[in-house]
Short mmCIF file of C-alpha atoms in Angstrom, two decimals:
data_model
loop_
_atom_site.label_atom_id
_atom_site.label_comp_id
_atom_site.label_asym_id
_atom_site.label_seq_id
_atom_site.Cartn_x
_atom_site.Cartn_y
_atom_site.Cartn_z
CA MET A 1 66.62 96.93 64.43
CA THR A 2 68.72 99.54 62.48
CA ILE A 3 72.42 99.98 64.24
CA GLY A 4 73.53 103.55 63.59
CA ALA A 5 77.15 103.99 61.50
CA ASP A 6 78.48 105.97 64.32
CA PHE A 7 77.82 103.04 66.58
CA LEU A 8 81.14 100.99 66.12
CA PRO A 9 82.95 104.27 66.40
CA ARG A 10 81.33 105.06 69.65
CA LEU A 11 81.89 101.48 70.81
CA GLY A 12 85.72 101.64 70.33
CA SER A 13 86.15 104.62 72.39
CA ALA A 14 84.16 103.03 74.90
CA LEU A 15 86.42 100.06 74.58
CA VAL A 16 89.18 102.29 75.85
CA LEU A 17 88.11 105.29 77.80
CA GLY A 18 85.75 102.79 79.97
CA PRO A 19 89.07 100.86 81.79
CA LEU A 20 91.25 103.98 81.87
CA VAL A 21 88.34 105.99 83.53
CA ILE A 22 87.81 102.83 85.64
CA GLY A 23 91.64 102.00 86.42
CA ALA A 24 92.29 105.81 87.85
CA ALA A 25 88.67 105.30 89.74
CA ALA A 26 90.21 101.94 91.33
CA TRP A 27 93.79 103.68 91.80
CA GLY A 28 91.82 106.31 93.62
CA GLY A 29 94.14 109.35 95.41
CA ARG A 30 96.31 111.78 92.87
CA PRO A 31 95.87 109.85 89.53
CA PHE A 32 91.52 109.71 90.07
CA VAL A 33 91.73 113.76 90.88
CA LEU A 34 94.17 114.69 87.77
CA LEU A 35 91.77 113.15 85.30
CA CYS A 36 89.02 114.29 87.15
CA PHE A 37 90.76 118.02 86.31
CA LEU A 38 92.25 117.08 82.76
CA ALA A 39 88.53 116.08 82.30
CA SER A 40 87.14 119.18 83.81
CA LEU A 41 89.33 121.72 81.96
CA MET A 42 88.59 119.65 78.81
CA LEU A 43 85.34 120.65 79.30
CA LEU A 44 85.33 123.75 80.01
CA ARG A 45 87.46 124.49 76.29
CA GLU A 46 84.46 122.84 74.65
CA TRP A 47 81.93 125.05 76.53
CA ALA A 48 84.05 128.35 75.72
CA LYS A 49 84.80 126.88 72.14
CA MET A 50 80.76 125.95 71.42
CA VAL A 51 79.79 129.60 73.06
CA CYS A 52 82.15 131.85 71.10
CA LEU A 53 84.07 132.85 74.24
CA PRO A 54 86.39 135.49 73.75
CA ARG A 55 89.87 135.28 75.89
CA LEU A 56 89.40 131.65 76.11
CA PRO A 57 93.10 131.19 77.39
CA GLY A 58 92.34 133.33 79.98
CA VAL A 59 89.01 132.03 81.10
CA LEU A 60 90.60 128.56 80.68
CA ALA A 61 93.45 129.76 82.94
CA LEU A 62 91.34 131.78 85.44
CA GLY A 63 88.45 128.93 85.45
CA GLY A 64 91.34 125.91 85.63
CA GLY A 65 92.84 127.48 88.17
CA GLY A 66 90.37 128.03 90.31
CA LEU A 67 89.25 124.60 90.14
CA ALA A 68 92.77 122.81 90.96
CA CYS A 69 93.02 124.95 94.55
CA ALA A 70 88.88 124.25 95.13
CA LEU A 71 90.20 120.15 94.19
CA PHE A 72 93.47 120.68 96.63
CA ALA A 73 91.32 121.97 99.28
CA LEU A 74 88.70 119.79 98.96
CA VAL A 75 91.49 116.56 99.26
CA ALA A 76 94.41 117.90 101.31
CA GLY A 77 94.22 121.65 101.82
CA PRO A 78 92.58 124.52 103.92
CA PRO A 79 88.44 124.49 103.43
CA MET A 80 88.14 128.35 102.49
CA LEU A 81 90.24 127.39 99.34
CA ILE A 82 87.22 125.86 98.11
CA LEU A 83 85.99 129.44 97.36
CA ALA A 84 88.38 129.40 94.36
CA LEU A 85 86.36 128.24 92.20
CA PRO A 86 83.17 130.28 91.97
CA ALA A 87 86.39 133.22 92.41
CA GLY A 88 87.75 131.97 89.51
CA ALA A 89 84.22 131.27 87.83
CA LEU A 90 83.55 135.04 88.32
CA ALA A 91 87.00 136.20 87.20
CA GLY A 92 87.01 134.23 84.28
CA ALA A 93 83.75 135.97 83.88
CA LEU A 94 85.39 139.49 84.47
CA ILE A 95 87.84 139.72 81.47
CA VAL A 96 85.08 138.38 78.50
CA ARG A 97 83.77 141.22 76.38
CA GLY A 98 80.87 141.07 74.93
CA GLY A 99 77.95 141.55 77.71
CA PRO A 100 76.32 140.84 80.38
CA THR A 101 74.79 137.17 78.08
CA MET A 102 78.68 136.31 77.22
CA ARG A 103 79.80 136.28 80.97
CA LEU A 104 77.16 134.13 82.01
CA TRP A 105 78.14 131.66 79.68
CA ALA A 106 81.78 132.14 81.31
CA MET A 107 80.74 131.92 84.87
CA LEU A 108 78.23 129.06 83.78
CA GLY A 109 80.64 127.06 81.91
CA VAL A 110 83.14 127.06 84.76
CA VAL A 111 80.48 126.08 87.17
CA TYR A 112 79.55 122.96 84.71
CA ALA A 113 83.66 121.61 84.35
CA GLY A 114 83.77 122.06 88.08
CA ALA A 115 81.11 120.34 89.28
CA LEU A 116 82.31 117.30 87.10
CA ALA A 117 85.66 116.98 88.88
CA PHE A 118 84.08 118.03 92.54
CA SER A 119 81.40 116.03 92.18
CA LEU A 120 83.48 112.76 91.66
CA THR A 121 86.10 113.65 93.97
CA LEU A 122 84.20 114.75 96.83
CA LEU A 123 82.69 110.36 96.00
CA ARG A 124 85.68 108.77 95.35
CA LEU A 125 87.48 110.06 98.99
CA ASP A 126 85.21 108.23 101.43
CA PRO A 127 87.71 104.99 102.15
CA ALA A 128 85.11 102.35 102.64
CA PHE A 129 82.30 103.56 99.62
CA GLY A 130 84.51 105.89 97.02
CA LEU A 131 85.21 103.13 95.01
CA VAL A 132 81.91 101.36 94.81
CA ALA A 133 80.29 104.84 94.39
CA VAL A 134 81.77 106.08 91.43
CA ILE A 135 81.49 102.88 89.90
CA TRP A 136 77.62 102.36 90.70
CA LEU A 137 77.71 106.16 89.24
CA LEU A 138 79.37 104.64 85.79
CA ALA A 139 77.53 101.97 85.51
CA VAL A 140 73.72 104.03 85.96
CA VAL A 141 74.88 106.27 83.35
CA TRP A 142 76.61 104.16 80.56
CA THR A 143 73.87 101.61 81.23
CA THR A 144 71.46 104.71 80.76
CA ASP A 145 73.11 105.79 77.12
CA ILE A 146 73.45 102.14 76.04
CA ALA A 147 69.83 101.36 76.89
CA ALA A 148 67.99 104.79 75.62
CA TYR A 149 69.97 103.60 72.66
CA PHE A 150 68.83 100.32 71.99
CA CYS A 151 65.68 100.85 73.12
CA GLY A 152 64.52 103.56 71.27
CA ARG A 153 65.85 102.10 68.29
CA LEU A 154 64.20 98.66 68.69
CA ILE A 155 60.59 99.89 70.12
CA GLY A 156 61.03 103.68 68.50
CA GLY A 157 57.94 105.08 68.85
CA PRO A 158 56.52 109.00 70.09
CA LYS A 159 59.44 111.31 70.31
CA LEU A 160 60.93 112.80 73.70
CA TRP A 161 61.84 116.50 72.42
CA PRO A 162 61.74 116.43 68.93
CA ARG A 163 62.83 120.14 68.51
CA VAL A 164 65.78 119.87 70.68
CA SER A 165 67.27 115.92 70.09
CA PRO A 166 65.42 114.47 66.75
CA ASN A 167 66.51 110.93 67.80
CA LYS A 168 65.36 110.70 70.93
CA THR A 169 62.16 108.38 71.75
CA TRP A 170 60.46 108.12 75.41
CA SER A 171 60.92 104.29 75.24
CA GLY A 172 64.45 104.92 75.20
CA ALA A 173 64.22 107.10 77.57
CA VAL A 174 62.16 104.40 79.89
CA GLY A 175 64.25 101.64 78.91
CA GLY A 176 67.12 103.83 79.70
CA VAL A 177 65.75 104.31 83.50
CA LEU A 178 64.69 101.09 83.73
CA PHE A 179 68.27 98.84 82.94
CA ALA A 180 69.96 101.81 84.34
CA VAL A 181 68.31 100.92 87.93
CA GLY A 182 68.90 97.30 87.19
CA ALA A 183 72.48 98.20 86.77
CA GLY A 184 72.73 100.19 89.81
CA MET A 185 71.02 97.79 92.07
CA LEU A 186 73.28 94.84 90.60
CA THR A 187 76.02 97.00 91.38
CA VAL A 188 75.25 97.60 95.12
CA TRP A 189 74.78 93.71 95.25
CA LEU A 190 77.49 92.57 93.37
CA ALA A 191 80.00 94.85 96.05
CA GLY A 192 78.34 93.35 99.09
CA ILE A 193 76.49 96.65 100.51
CA ASP A 194 73.79 95.48 102.57
CA SER A 195 71.36 98.20 100.68
CA SER A 196 67.22 98.07 100.81
CA LEU A 197 65.39 98.42 98.09
CA LEU A 198 64.68 101.95 98.59
CA ALA A 199 68.82 102.47 96.97
CA ALA A 200 66.10 101.83 93.72
CA PRO A 201 65.15 105.64 93.47
CA ALA A 202 68.73 106.57 93.57
CA ALA A 203 69.51 104.91 90.13
CA PHE A 204 66.13 106.28 88.84
CA ALA A 205 67.22 109.76 89.94
CA ALA A 206 71.04 109.07 88.49
CA SER A 207 69.09 108.42 85.04
CA ALA A 208 66.86 111.06 84.76
CA CYS A 209 69.64 113.43 85.81
CA SER A 210 71.78 111.68 83.11
CA GLN A 211 69.33 112.14 80.14
CA ALA A 212 68.17 115.31 81.59
CA GLY A 213 72.30 116.31 81.13
CA ASP A 214 72.06 114.07 77.47
CA LEU A 215 69.09 117.18 76.34
CA PHE A 216 70.66 120.34 78.17
CA GLU A 217 74.06 119.62 76.15
CA SER A 218 71.50 119.11 73.00
CA SER A 219 69.77 122.16 73.29
CA MET A 220 73.37 124.09 73.62
CA LYS A 221 73.93 122.44 70.29
CA ARG A 222 71.33 123.71 68.82
CA ARG A 223 71.29 127.05 69.79
CA PHE A 224 74.97 127.95 68.69
CA GLY A 225 74.68 125.84 65.68
CA VAL A 226 77.48 123.11 66.36
CA LYS A 227 77.01 119.13 65.33
CA ASP A 228 79.26 118.83 67.88
CA SER A 229 80.80 119.45 71.11
CA GLY A 230 84.78 118.91 69.34
CA HIS A 231 86.19 116.14 67.59
CA LEU A 232 88.57 114.27 70.19
CA ILE A 233 86.71 111.11 70.76
CA PRO A 234 85.99 109.24 67.44
CA GLY A 235 82.21 108.88 66.69
CA HIS A 236 80.94 110.92 69.48
CA GLY A 237 82.54 114.21 69.06
CA GLY A 238 83.88 116.00 71.78
CA LEU A 239 84.24 114.78 76.00
CA MET A 240 80.88 117.31 76.50
CA ASP A 241 79.18 114.72 74.15
CA ARG A 242 80.11 112.19 76.26
CA LEU A 243 80.45 113.17 79.93
CA ASP A 244 77.19 115.89 79.25
CA GLY A 245 75.24 113.34 81.46
CA LEU A 246 77.47 112.12 83.93
CA VAL A 247 78.18 115.71 84.91
CA VAL A 248 74.45 116.22 85.83
CA ALA A 249 73.83 112.57 87.32
CA ALA A 250 77.26 112.76 89.47
CA VAL A 251 75.95 115.82 91.70
CA LEU A 252 72.60 114.58 91.88
CA ALA A 253 74.34 111.31 93.88
CA CYS A 254 76.69 113.27 95.26
CA LEU A 255 73.87 115.86 96.55
CA MET A 256 72.12 112.64 97.92
CA GLY A 257 74.69 111.40 99.54
CA LEU A 258 75.67 114.72 101.55
CA VAL A 259 71.87 114.53 102.53
CA ARG A 260 72.13 111.84 103.96
CA ASP A 261 75.84 111.97 105.42
CA PRO A 262 77.91 114.60 105.56
CA ALA A 263 80.84 113.30 106.42
CA SER A 264 80.47 110.40 104.00
CA PRO A 265 78.31 111.12 101.14
CA ALA A 266 79.08 108.04 99.28
CA ALA A 267 78.72 105.63 101.98
CA GLY A 268 74.83 108.37 102.14
CA LEU A 269 74.53 107.14 98.66
CA LEU A 270 74.54 103.35 98.92
CA VAL A 271 73.67 102.22 102.48
CA TRP A 272 70.68 103.25 102.77
#
C-alpha cells in the first residue's frame, strides 16, 4: 500500500482541528455555538466563491445574519426567529445577479452552511446526551474518512464513481461504513449508554450520508472546475473539503433523533 503525498499534511491538520472541535464540544454553550457559526459562515464563503456568486459581501451579511438569528432563537430567543435562516437565504438570493440559477445556488449555499450549525447545536443542547451525541457523530464521520482512505488504498478494486471522484473505490466505501459502525457502537458503549444493536443502523446511515456528502462536494468541484474549495487547511484545501461529509451526516443524525424524540434529539439518536 502506498500513502498519498497529501496524507501527512492531512494528518497534521486533523491533529490540530480535532482537539479544537472536541474541546469546544466538551465546553458546550456559547463557545461551541460560536465555533459552529464561524464554521458555517466560512462554508458559505467557500461555497459562494466556488460557484462564483456576485455580491459576495452582501450574501455573507444576509445569510450569516439569518443564521446568527436562527442560532440565537435555538439557544435562547423566540422560536419564530428560526425563520430568519430561510429569510436570510431568500434575501441573499434576491441581491444576486445572474438569473434564477445563480439565485438558486445562493439560497442552497445558505441552507447548506446553516444545516451544519443548526444540526450540531440542536444535538449539543441536550444536557444529558448532547456531548455524547456530538462525539458519536464525529467518531462515525472521522472513522469513515480514515477507514475509506486506507481500505481503498489497501484493497483497491472497482471505482465508486470515477466520473466524479476517480480515487474512491467500492472497497473504501464499504470499509468506511463497517469501521464507522464499530466506532459508533464503541462510543455508545464507552459512554455507558444502555443501547441495543439497533443503534448500529444509525451509524451505518450516518456513515453512508457522510460519503454521499463527500461525493456531492466532489461533483460541485467538477461542475465549477475547481480542485479545492479553498486553501485554509494544509493538505486538505478549504473547510468545505474537510466538513462536506459532516454536514450531511449531522443533518441525518439530527433528523433521526427528532423523529424518535422531538424534545431531545440527542437522546432520540443514542438511546434505542
